[in-house]
Amino acid sequence: MADILVYALHYDGAINKNSLGAVSEGAKLASELGGEAHAILLGENVPHELAATLGKYGAKKVLVAQGPDGLAQPLVDAMAKAITDGGYSYALFGGGLLGFEIGAGLAARLGAGVAMEVTNVRAEGGELIAERPILGDSAISEIKYRSAVGIIIGRLNAFELGDASGADAPVEQLSFELSPHASQATMLTRGEQRGADVDIEGADILVAGGRGLGKAEGFQLAEDLAAAFGSTAAVAATRAVVDAGWYPYAAQIGQTGKTVAPKLYLAAGISGAIQHKVGMQGSENIVAVNKDANAPIFEFADLGIVGDLNKILPKLTAAIRARKGG
Ligand SMILES: Cc1cc2nc3c(=O)[nH]c(=O)nc-3n(C[C@H](O)[C@H](O)[C@H](O)COP(=O)(O)OP(=O)(O)OC[C@H]3O[C@@H](n4cnc5c(N)ncnc54)[C@H](O)[C@@H]3O)c2cc1C
C-alpha cells in the first residue's frame, strides 16, 4: 500500500488545470497501489471550499498549509513535513515551472529520487514507474525509485482531467515551520507575464507563427487569420519568436511550452524543429505555409503550401471571411 501526495497550485481562487489533472492521475494510481491520493495546497487563508473541491477529482483528503503563496521554498518546507509525517511514498506534480522547483527542492531535502517531464506513470508490482521521453523525444526511459519517496513531475498536460464526479474531500490544516531561507523571498505580484488571455490549449483551430513572420508586427497576419476563423481559433507561437519577444510565452508550443491537439493547426513560417513538433504532432490536421520546400515541417504536414506567407496568409484570411459571409 502506498499513498501519493499531489501538489495543487491555485491562483486567483481557482486550481490550476494541470494540478487537477495530477490529482485525477494520483487518485487512479493510488487506487491501483491500494493506497490513497491526498492533495496539498499552500496559501494565505486558502478557502475551505476550494480545497475540498479536490475531492471531486479523487483526493481522499486535502492538506492546507498557511504560508506565502506561489513560492517554491515554503512549499518544500510544507511538503517535506507532510511527507515525513504522513509516510507518503510518492509526491506528484502536474507540469509547470513551480512544480519543477519544488520537486527539485524536495528531492534534495528528502534524499528522494526525482523524474521530470514525465509523460506517463503506471503502477506495477506495488510501485510506480515513471515514463520520460529522452533524446529529443525519440525514446522513452522508464524510471523506478530506489528511495523511500519518489518524486514525479509531469510534463504540461501529461495528466488528463478525471470526470470530477467525486464528493468534496475532508480538509485538514497542516502546521509546519518555514526554514530561515524560505522567508527570504517575498511575492510582489502574481500573474501571467504577458498574454494571460491566450488560451491555446482550448482552441479548436490554431494559427501558429514562427520566425518566418519576420517581426512582432508580422503576427498581425496570424491574428487576422485566427479572427476570420472565429471564436474557436487562437494564435500560437514557436519558442524562437517568444524568446525574441514577438509574442507571449503563454502561446508557446513545444517541448518547453504547451502541448496542443487542435482540429486544425496552421503553421506559418515555422521550420518544424523536433522541439516544436512534440507539442503539436497530435493535431488532427496540420497545414504548413513555408517558403522553403525542404522545411522539415512538410515531412509531417497533411497539407503543405510552399510560398511567401506575406502573400498567402492575407489570401487565406480573405477566403475564409468570404466563405463565412463576412
Ligand atoms: C532544449 C530546447 C527546447 C526547445 N523547446 C522548444 C519549444 O518548446 N518550442 C519551439 O517551438 N521550439 C523549441 N526549441 C527551439 C527549436 O529548436 C527551434 O529553434 C524553433 O522551434 C524554431 O522556431 P521557428 O520555426 O519559428 O524558426 P526557424 O527555425 O528559424 O524557421 C523559420 C521558418 O520560416 C520560414 N520562412 C521565412 N520567411 C518566410 C516567408 N516569408 N514565408 C514563408 N516561410 C518563411 C523559413 O523557411 C523557416 O523554415 C527548443 C530548443 C531547445 C534546444
Short mmCIF file of C-alpha atoms and ligand atoms in Angstrom, two decimals:
data_model
loop_
_atom_site.label_atom_id
_atom_site.label_comp_id
_atom_site.label_asym_id
_atom_site.label_seq_id
_atom_site.Cartn_x
_atom_site.Cartn_y
_atom_site.Cartn_z
CA MET A 1 0.00 0.00 0.00
CA ALA A 2 1.38 3.38 -0.95
CA ASP A 3 -0.11 6.84 -0.60
CA ILE A 4 0.53 9.70 -3.01
CA LEU A 5 0.68 13.40 -2.12
CA VAL A 6 -0.27 15.68 -5.01
CA TYR A 7 0.62 19.35 -5.12
CA ALA A 8 -2.23 21.62 -6.21
CA LEU A 9 -1.28 25.05 -7.47
CA HIS A 10 -4.01 27.65 -7.10
CA TYR A 11 -4.22 31.21 -8.25
CA ASP A 12 -6.95 33.80 -8.10
CA GLY A 13 -9.49 31.46 -6.48
CA ALA A 14 -9.07 28.61 -8.97
CA ILE A 15 -6.99 25.44 -9.06
CA ASN A 16 -4.60 25.16 -11.98
CA LYS A 17 -5.79 22.73 -14.68
CA ASN A 18 -2.52 20.77 -14.71
CA SER A 19 -2.83 20.31 -10.95
CA LEU A 20 -6.37 18.98 -11.31
CA GLY A 21 -5.04 16.52 -13.90
CA ALA A 22 -2.34 15.48 -11.45
CA VAL A 23 -4.92 14.91 -8.69
CA SER A 24 -7.00 12.74 -11.06
CA GLU A 25 -3.90 10.80 -12.08
CA GLY A 26 -2.74 10.46 -8.47
CA ALA A 27 -6.14 9.08 -7.43
CA LYS A 28 -6.09 6.50 -10.24
CA LEU A 29 -2.55 5.38 -9.45
CA ALA A 30 -3.12 5.29 -5.68
CA SER A 31 -6.13 3.02 -6.08
CA GLU A 32 -4.01 0.68 -8.23
CA LEU A 33 -1.44 0.62 -5.41
CA GLY A 34 -4.14 0.04 -2.80
CA GLY A 35 -3.48 3.43 -1.21
CA GLU A 36 -4.93 6.93 -1.28
CA ALA A 37 -4.13 10.18 -3.04
CA HIS A 38 -4.14 13.30 -0.91
CA ALA A 39 -3.63 16.85 -2.14
CA ILE A 40 -1.81 19.77 -0.58
CA LEU A 41 -2.29 23.50 -1.06
CA LEU A 42 -0.39 26.36 0.47
CA GLY A 43 -1.54 29.94 0.72
CA GLU A 44 -2.74 32.76 2.91
CA ASN A 45 -6.22 31.71 4.04
CA VAL A 46 -7.00 29.19 1.29
CA PRO A 47 -10.82 28.97 1.10
CA HIS A 48 -12.14 25.71 2.56
CA GLU A 49 -14.46 25.12 -0.42
CA LEU A 50 -11.58 25.49 -2.89
CA ALA A 51 -9.54 22.86 -1.06
CA ALA A 52 -12.49 20.50 -0.55
CA THR A 53 -13.33 20.53 -4.26
CA LEU A 54 -10.18 18.49 -4.95
CA GLY A 55 -12.16 15.53 -3.60
CA LYS A 56 -14.21 15.64 -6.81
CA TYR A 57 -11.05 14.71 -8.69
CA GLY A 58 -10.29 11.82 -6.36
CA ALA A 59 -8.31 13.28 -3.44
CA LYS A 60 -9.36 11.45 -0.26
CA LYS A 61 -8.00 14.23 1.96
CA VAL A 62 -6.71 17.75 1.38
CA LEU A 63 -3.98 19.32 3.48
CA VAL A 64 -3.95 23.08 3.67
CA ALA A 65 -0.86 24.89 4.88
CA GLN A 66 -0.83 28.54 5.83
CA GLY A 67 2.04 30.44 4.24
CA PRO A 68 3.26 32.58 1.37
CA ASP A 69 1.65 31.50 -1.85
CA GLY A 70 3.34 30.76 -5.16
CA LEU A 71 6.93 30.45 -3.91
CA ALA A 72 8.88 27.21 -4.06
CA GLN A 73 10.84 27.19 -0.80
CA PRO A 74 7.88 27.47 1.61
CA LEU A 75 6.24 24.65 -0.32
CA VAL A 76 9.35 22.50 0.03
CA ASP A 77 9.11 23.02 3.81
CA ALA A 78 5.37 22.26 3.90
CA MET A 79 5.54 19.21 1.63
CA ALA A 80 8.63 17.78 3.35
CA LYS A 81 6.76 17.95 6.68
CA ALA A 82 3.59 16.43 5.19
CA ILE A 83 5.53 13.61 3.53
CA THR A 84 7.58 12.78 6.61
CA ASP A 85 4.59 12.87 8.97
CA GLY A 86 2.17 11.17 6.58
CA GLY A 87 4.54 8.47 5.29
CA TYR A 88 3.73 9.18 1.65
CA SER A 89 5.58 7.05 -0.89
CA TYR A 90 5.26 9.44 -3.82
CA ALA A 91 4.84 13.16 -4.47
CA LEU A 92 3.18 14.03 -7.76
CA PHE A 93 3.17 17.35 -9.65
CA GLY A 94 1.40 18.43 -12.84
CA GLY A 95 3.52 20.37 -15.33
CA GLY A 96 4.79 23.87 -14.63
CA LEU A 97 7.91 25.68 -13.55
CA LEU A 98 6.91 25.94 -9.90
CA GLY A 99 6.49 22.16 -9.71
CA PHE A 100 9.98 21.66 -11.12
CA GLU A 101 11.43 23.94 -8.48
CA ILE A 102 9.52 22.42 -5.56
CA GLY A 103 10.19 18.87 -6.78
CA ALA A 104 13.92 19.52 -7.06
CA GLY A 105 13.99 21.10 -3.58
CA LEU A 106 12.04 18.20 -2.09
CA ALA A 107 14.33 15.65 -3.74
CA ALA A 108 17.33 17.33 -2.12
CA ARG A 109 15.62 17.69 1.26
CA LEU A 110 14.33 14.11 1.47
CA GLY A 111 17.11 12.34 -0.42
CA ALA A 112 14.39 11.29 -2.87
CA GLY A 113 14.62 10.24 -6.50
CA VAL A 114 13.02 12.63 -8.96
CA ALA A 115 11.79 12.23 -12.54
CA MET A 116 10.88 15.35 -14.51
CA GLU A 117 8.97 15.89 -17.78
CA VAL A 118 7.12 12.64 -17.12
CA THR A 119 4.52 11.80 -19.77
CA ASN A 120 3.07 8.62 -18.29
CA VAL A 121 3.06 6.79 -14.96
CA ARG A 122 2.00 3.21 -14.35
CA ALA A 123 1.60 1.03 -11.28
CA GLU A 124 3.39 -2.28 -11.44
CA GLY A 125 4.23 -4.77 -8.68
CA GLY A 126 3.05 -2.37 -5.99
CA GLU A 127 5.21 0.54 -7.12
CA LEU A 128 5.11 3.35 -9.63
CA ILE A 129 7.14 3.52 -12.81
CA ALA A 130 7.52 6.92 -14.45
CA GLU A 131 8.00 7.20 -18.20
CA ARG A 132 10.00 10.10 -19.52
CA PRO A 133 10.91 10.93 -23.13
CA ILE A 134 14.64 11.34 -23.75
CA LEU A 135 16.98 12.10 -26.67
CA GLY A 136 14.72 14.79 -28.15
CA ASP A 137 11.65 12.63 -27.51
CA SER A 138 12.94 9.84 -29.75
CA ALA A 139 13.00 7.26 -26.92
CA ILE A 140 11.23 6.66 -23.59
CA SER A 141 13.12 5.94 -20.41
CA GLU A 142 11.42 4.11 -17.54
CA ILE A 143 12.21 5.23 -14.02
CA LYS A 144 11.81 3.16 -10.86
CA TYR A 145 12.56 4.58 -7.45
CA ARG A 146 15.09 3.12 -5.01
CA SER A 147 14.47 5.91 -2.49
CA ALA A 148 11.74 5.75 0.16
CA VAL A 149 9.97 8.65 -1.56
CA GLY A 150 9.65 9.03 -5.34
CA ILE A 151 9.01 12.44 -6.87
CA ILE A 152 7.17 12.58 -10.17
CA ILE A 153 6.86 15.83 -12.10
CA GLY A 154 4.64 15.65 -15.17
CA ARG A 155 5.07 17.42 -18.44
CA LEU A 156 2.45 20.11 -19.07
CA ASN A 157 -0.89 18.47 -19.93
CA ALA A 158 0.52 14.97 -19.44
CA PHE A 159 -2.20 14.00 -16.96
CA GLU A 160 -5.80 14.04 -18.09
CA LEU A 161 -8.59 15.52 -16.02
CA GLY A 162 -10.86 12.93 -14.43
CA ASP A 163 -14.64 13.21 -14.55
CA ALA A 164 -14.89 15.26 -11.32
CA SER A 165 -17.71 13.05 -10.06
CA GLY A 166 -16.36 12.50 -6.53
CA ALA A 167 -17.54 14.12 -3.32
CA ASP A 168 -15.83 17.01 -1.55
CA ALA A 169 -12.82 15.86 0.49
CA PRO A 170 -12.17 16.49 4.18
CA VAL A 171 -9.74 19.36 4.68
CA GLU A 172 -7.02 19.33 7.35
CA GLN A 173 -4.72 22.13 8.40
CA LEU A 174 -1.02 21.30 8.20
CA SER A 175 1.28 23.16 10.52
CA PHE A 176 4.92 23.44 9.52
CA GLU A 177 7.88 25.67 10.13
CA LEU A 178 9.44 27.86 7.50
CA SER A 179 13.20 27.41 7.14
CA PRO A 180 15.05 30.70 7.62
CA HIS A 181 15.95 30.85 3.91
CA ALA A 182 12.35 30.16 2.85
CA SER A 183 11.20 33.53 4.09
CA GLN A 184 13.91 35.49 2.28
CA ALA A 185 11.88 35.82 -0.91
CA THR A 186 8.58 37.66 -0.99
CA MET A 187 5.92 37.59 -3.67
CA LEU A 188 5.38 41.09 -5.00
CA THR A 189 2.85 40.41 -7.73
CA ARG A 190 1.49 37.34 -9.48
CA GLY A 191 0.08 36.86 -12.95
CA GLU A 192 0.94 35.78 -16.43
CA GLN A 193 3.91 37.74 -17.67
CA ARG A 194 2.13 38.74 -20.85
CA GLY A 195 -0.75 37.38 -22.85
CA ALA A 196 -2.73 35.99 -19.94
CA ASP A 197 -5.71 35.85 -22.25
CA VAL A 198 -4.04 33.44 -24.68
CA ASP A 199 -5.80 30.06 -24.41
CA ILE A 200 -4.13 27.88 -26.99
CA GLU A 201 -4.99 24.63 -25.25
CA GLY A 202 -8.73 25.17 -25.52
CA ALA A 203 -8.77 26.31 -29.16
CA ASP A 204 -10.10 24.10 -31.98
CA ILE A 205 -8.06 25.99 -34.55
CA LEU A 206 -4.56 27.30 -34.02
CA VAL A 207 -2.70 29.65 -36.32
CA ALA A 208 0.90 29.25 -35.18
CA GLY A 209 3.52 31.77 -36.17
CA GLY A 210 7.28 31.31 -36.40
CA ARG A 211 10.34 33.31 -37.26
CA GLY A 212 9.11 33.45 -40.86
CA LEU A 213 6.66 36.17 -39.74
CA GLY A 214 9.75 38.42 -39.70
CA LYS A 215 8.97 40.63 -36.69
CA ALA A 216 6.50 41.12 -33.85
CA GLU A 217 4.18 43.12 -36.11
CA GLY A 218 4.11 40.16 -38.51
CA PHE A 219 1.84 38.38 -36.01
CA GLN A 220 -0.98 40.65 -37.19
CA LEU A 221 -1.27 38.33 -40.22
CA ALA A 222 -1.75 35.33 -37.91
CA GLU A 223 -4.20 37.24 -35.71
CA ASP A 224 -6.26 38.33 -38.70
CA LEU A 225 -6.47 34.74 -39.92
CA ALA A 226 -7.44 33.45 -36.47
CA ALA A 227 -10.09 36.18 -36.17
CA ALA A 228 -11.52 35.17 -39.56
CA PHE A 229 -11.89 31.58 -38.31
CA GLY A 230 -13.87 32.88 -35.32
CA SER A 231 -14.01 32.38 -31.59
CA THR A 232 -12.71 28.82 -31.59
CA ALA A 233 -9.38 29.94 -33.07
CA ALA A 234 -6.29 31.33 -31.34
CA VAL A 235 -2.73 32.30 -32.22
CA ALA A 236 0.24 30.22 -31.05
CA ALA A 237 3.98 30.60 -31.49
CA THR A 238 7.37 28.89 -31.58
CA ARG A 239 9.97 29.31 -28.90
CA ALA A 240 12.20 31.26 -31.29
CA VAL A 241 9.63 34.03 -31.54
CA VAL A 242 8.62 34.13 -27.88
CA ASP A 243 12.30 34.29 -26.92
CA ALA A 244 12.65 37.19 -29.35
CA GLY A 245 9.77 38.95 -27.55
CA TRP A 246 7.49 38.87 -30.60
CA TYR A 247 4.67 37.03 -28.84
CA PRO A 248 3.70 35.98 -25.27
CA TYR A 249 5.28 32.95 -23.64
CA ALA A 250 1.77 31.70 -22.86
CA ALA A 251 1.38 30.98 -26.58
CA GLN A 252 4.49 28.81 -26.94
CA ILE A 253 4.01 25.29 -28.24
CA GLY A 254 6.59 22.57 -27.85
CA GLN A 255 8.94 20.72 -25.56
CA THR A 256 9.35 23.67 -23.22
CA GLY A 257 5.94 25.13 -24.00
CA LYS A 258 2.43 23.74 -24.24
CA THR A 259 1.18 20.56 -25.83
CA VAL A 260 -1.84 21.07 -28.06
CA ALA A 261 -4.08 18.90 -30.19
CA PRO A 262 -6.48 21.18 -32.10
CA LYS A 263 -8.65 20.08 -35.03
CA LEU A 264 -6.62 22.35 -37.31
CA TYR A 265 -3.07 23.52 -36.76
CA LEU A 266 -1.85 26.00 -39.32
CA ALA A 267 1.89 26.71 -39.18
CA ALA A 268 3.05 29.95 -40.75
CA GLY A 269 6.81 30.41 -41.19
CA ILE A 270 7.71 27.55 -38.85
CA SER A 271 10.58 25.22 -39.76
CA GLY A 272 9.23 22.22 -37.78
CA ALA A 273 12.05 21.59 -35.31
CA ILE A 274 11.63 18.42 -33.20
CA GLN A 275 11.19 20.51 -30.05
CA HIS A 276 8.24 22.25 -31.69
CA LYS A 277 6.82 19.09 -33.26
CA VAL A 278 6.47 17.27 -29.92
CA GLY A 279 4.00 19.92 -28.77
CA MET A 280 1.66 19.78 -31.78
CA GLN A 281 2.03 16.43 -33.51
CA GLY A 282 -1.27 15.24 -32.01
CA SER A 283 -3.19 17.86 -34.05
CA GLU A 284 -5.91 16.37 -36.25
CA ASN A 285 -4.96 18.31 -39.39
CA ILE A 286 -1.65 20.07 -39.93
CA VAL A 287 -1.31 22.71 -42.64
CA ALA A 288 2.05 24.40 -43.19
CA VAL A 289 2.97 27.53 -45.11
CA ASN A 290 6.70 27.87 -45.69
CA LYS A 291 8.77 29.37 -48.47
CA ASP A 292 11.35 26.57 -48.20
CA ALA A 293 10.10 23.39 -49.87
CA ASN A 294 12.66 21.40 -47.85
CA ALA A 295 11.49 22.69 -44.44
CA PRO A 296 11.11 19.72 -42.01
CA ILE A 297 7.52 20.73 -41.24
CA PHE A 298 6.44 19.41 -44.64
CA GLU A 299 7.52 15.93 -43.53
CA PHE A 300 4.61 15.75 -41.07
CA ALA A 301 2.12 18.27 -42.50
CA ASP A 302 -1.10 16.92 -44.03
CA LEU A 303 -1.14 19.83 -46.46
CA GLY A 304 1.83 21.97 -47.42
CA ILE A 305 1.82 25.32 -49.18
CA VAL A 306 5.22 26.43 -50.49
CA GLY A 307 5.38 30.18 -50.79
CA ASP A 308 5.67 33.55 -49.10
CA LEU A 309 3.35 33.76 -46.11
CA ASN A 310 3.05 37.53 -46.59
CA LYS A 311 1.08 36.77 -49.75
CA ILE A 312 -0.61 33.53 -48.72
CA LEU A 313 -1.94 34.42 -45.25
CA PRO A 314 -3.94 37.50 -46.38
CA LYS A 315 -5.43 35.42 -49.20
CA LEU A 316 -6.43 32.67 -46.77
CA THR A 317 -7.95 35.26 -44.44
CA ALA A 318 -9.94 36.81 -47.28
CA ALA A 319 -11.09 33.39 -48.49
CA ILE A 320 -12.29 32.36 -45.02
CA ARG A 321 -14.05 35.68 -44.47
CA ALA A 322 -15.76 35.31 -47.85
CA ARG A 323 -16.84 31.76 -47.04
CA LYS A 324 -18.25 32.87 -43.69
CA GLY A 325 -20.02 35.68 -45.50
CA GLY A 326 -18.18 38.44 -43.67
C1 LIG B 1 16.13 22.36 -25.22
C2 LIG B 1 15.35 23.05 -26.31
C3 LIG B 1 13.99 23.21 -26.12
C4 LIG B 1 13.24 23.84 -27.12
N1 LIG B 1 11.89 23.98 -26.93
C5 LIG B 1 11.16 24.50 -27.93
C6 LIG B 1 9.74 24.59 -27.81
O1 LIG B 1 9.14 24.26 -26.79
N2 LIG B 1 9.05 25.09 -28.85
C7 LIG B 1 9.64 25.51 -30.03
O2 LIG B 1 8.92 25.96 -30.92
N3 LIG B 1 10.98 25.44 -30.15
C8 LIG B 1 11.74 24.97 -29.15
N4 LIG B 1 13.09 24.93 -29.27
C9 LIG B 1 13.70 25.64 -30.43
C10 LIG B 1 13.66 24.83 -31.71
O3 LIG B 1 14.82 24.01 -31.78
C11 LIG B 1 13.69 25.77 -32.94
O4 LIG B 1 14.81 26.62 -32.85
C12 LIG B 1 12.44 26.65 -33.07
O5 LIG B 1 11.27 25.87 -32.98
C13 LIG B 1 12.47 27.33 -34.43
O6 LIG B 1 11.43 28.25 -34.48
P1 LIG B 1 10.88 28.73 -35.90
O7 LIG B 1 10.36 27.58 -36.67
O8 LIG B 1 9.97 29.89 -35.61
O9 LIG B 1 12.18 29.39 -36.60
P2 LIG B 1 13.12 28.87 -37.73
O10 LIG B 1 13.65 27.52 -37.46
O11 LIG B 1 14.09 29.96 -37.99
O12 LIG B 1 12.16 28.71 -39.00
C14 LIG B 1 11.59 29.80 -39.68
C15 LIG B 1 10.92 29.24 -40.94
O13 LIG B 1 10.23 30.27 -41.59
C16 LIG B 1 10.37 30.09 -42.99
N5 LIG B 1 10.16 31.39 -43.61
C17 LIG B 1 10.94 32.50 -43.53
N6 LIG B 1 10.38 33.53 -44.19
C18 LIG B 1 9.21 33.07 -44.72
C19 LIG B 1 8.20 33.66 -45.51
N7 LIG B 1 8.24 34.95 -45.88
N8 LIG B 1 7.15 32.89 -45.88
C20 LIG B 1 7.07 31.56 -45.52
N9 LIG B 1 8.02 30.97 -44.75
C21 LIG B 1 9.07 31.70 -44.35
C22 LIG B 1 11.78 29.56 -43.17
O14 LIG B 1 11.90 28.86 -44.40
C23 LIG B 1 11.93 28.65 -41.94
O15 LIG B 1 11.57 27.31 -42.25
C24 LIG B 1 13.86 24.32 -28.31
C25 LIG B 1 15.24 24.14 -28.46
C26 LIG B 1 15.97 23.52 -27.48
C27 LIG B 1 17.43 23.32 -27.71
#
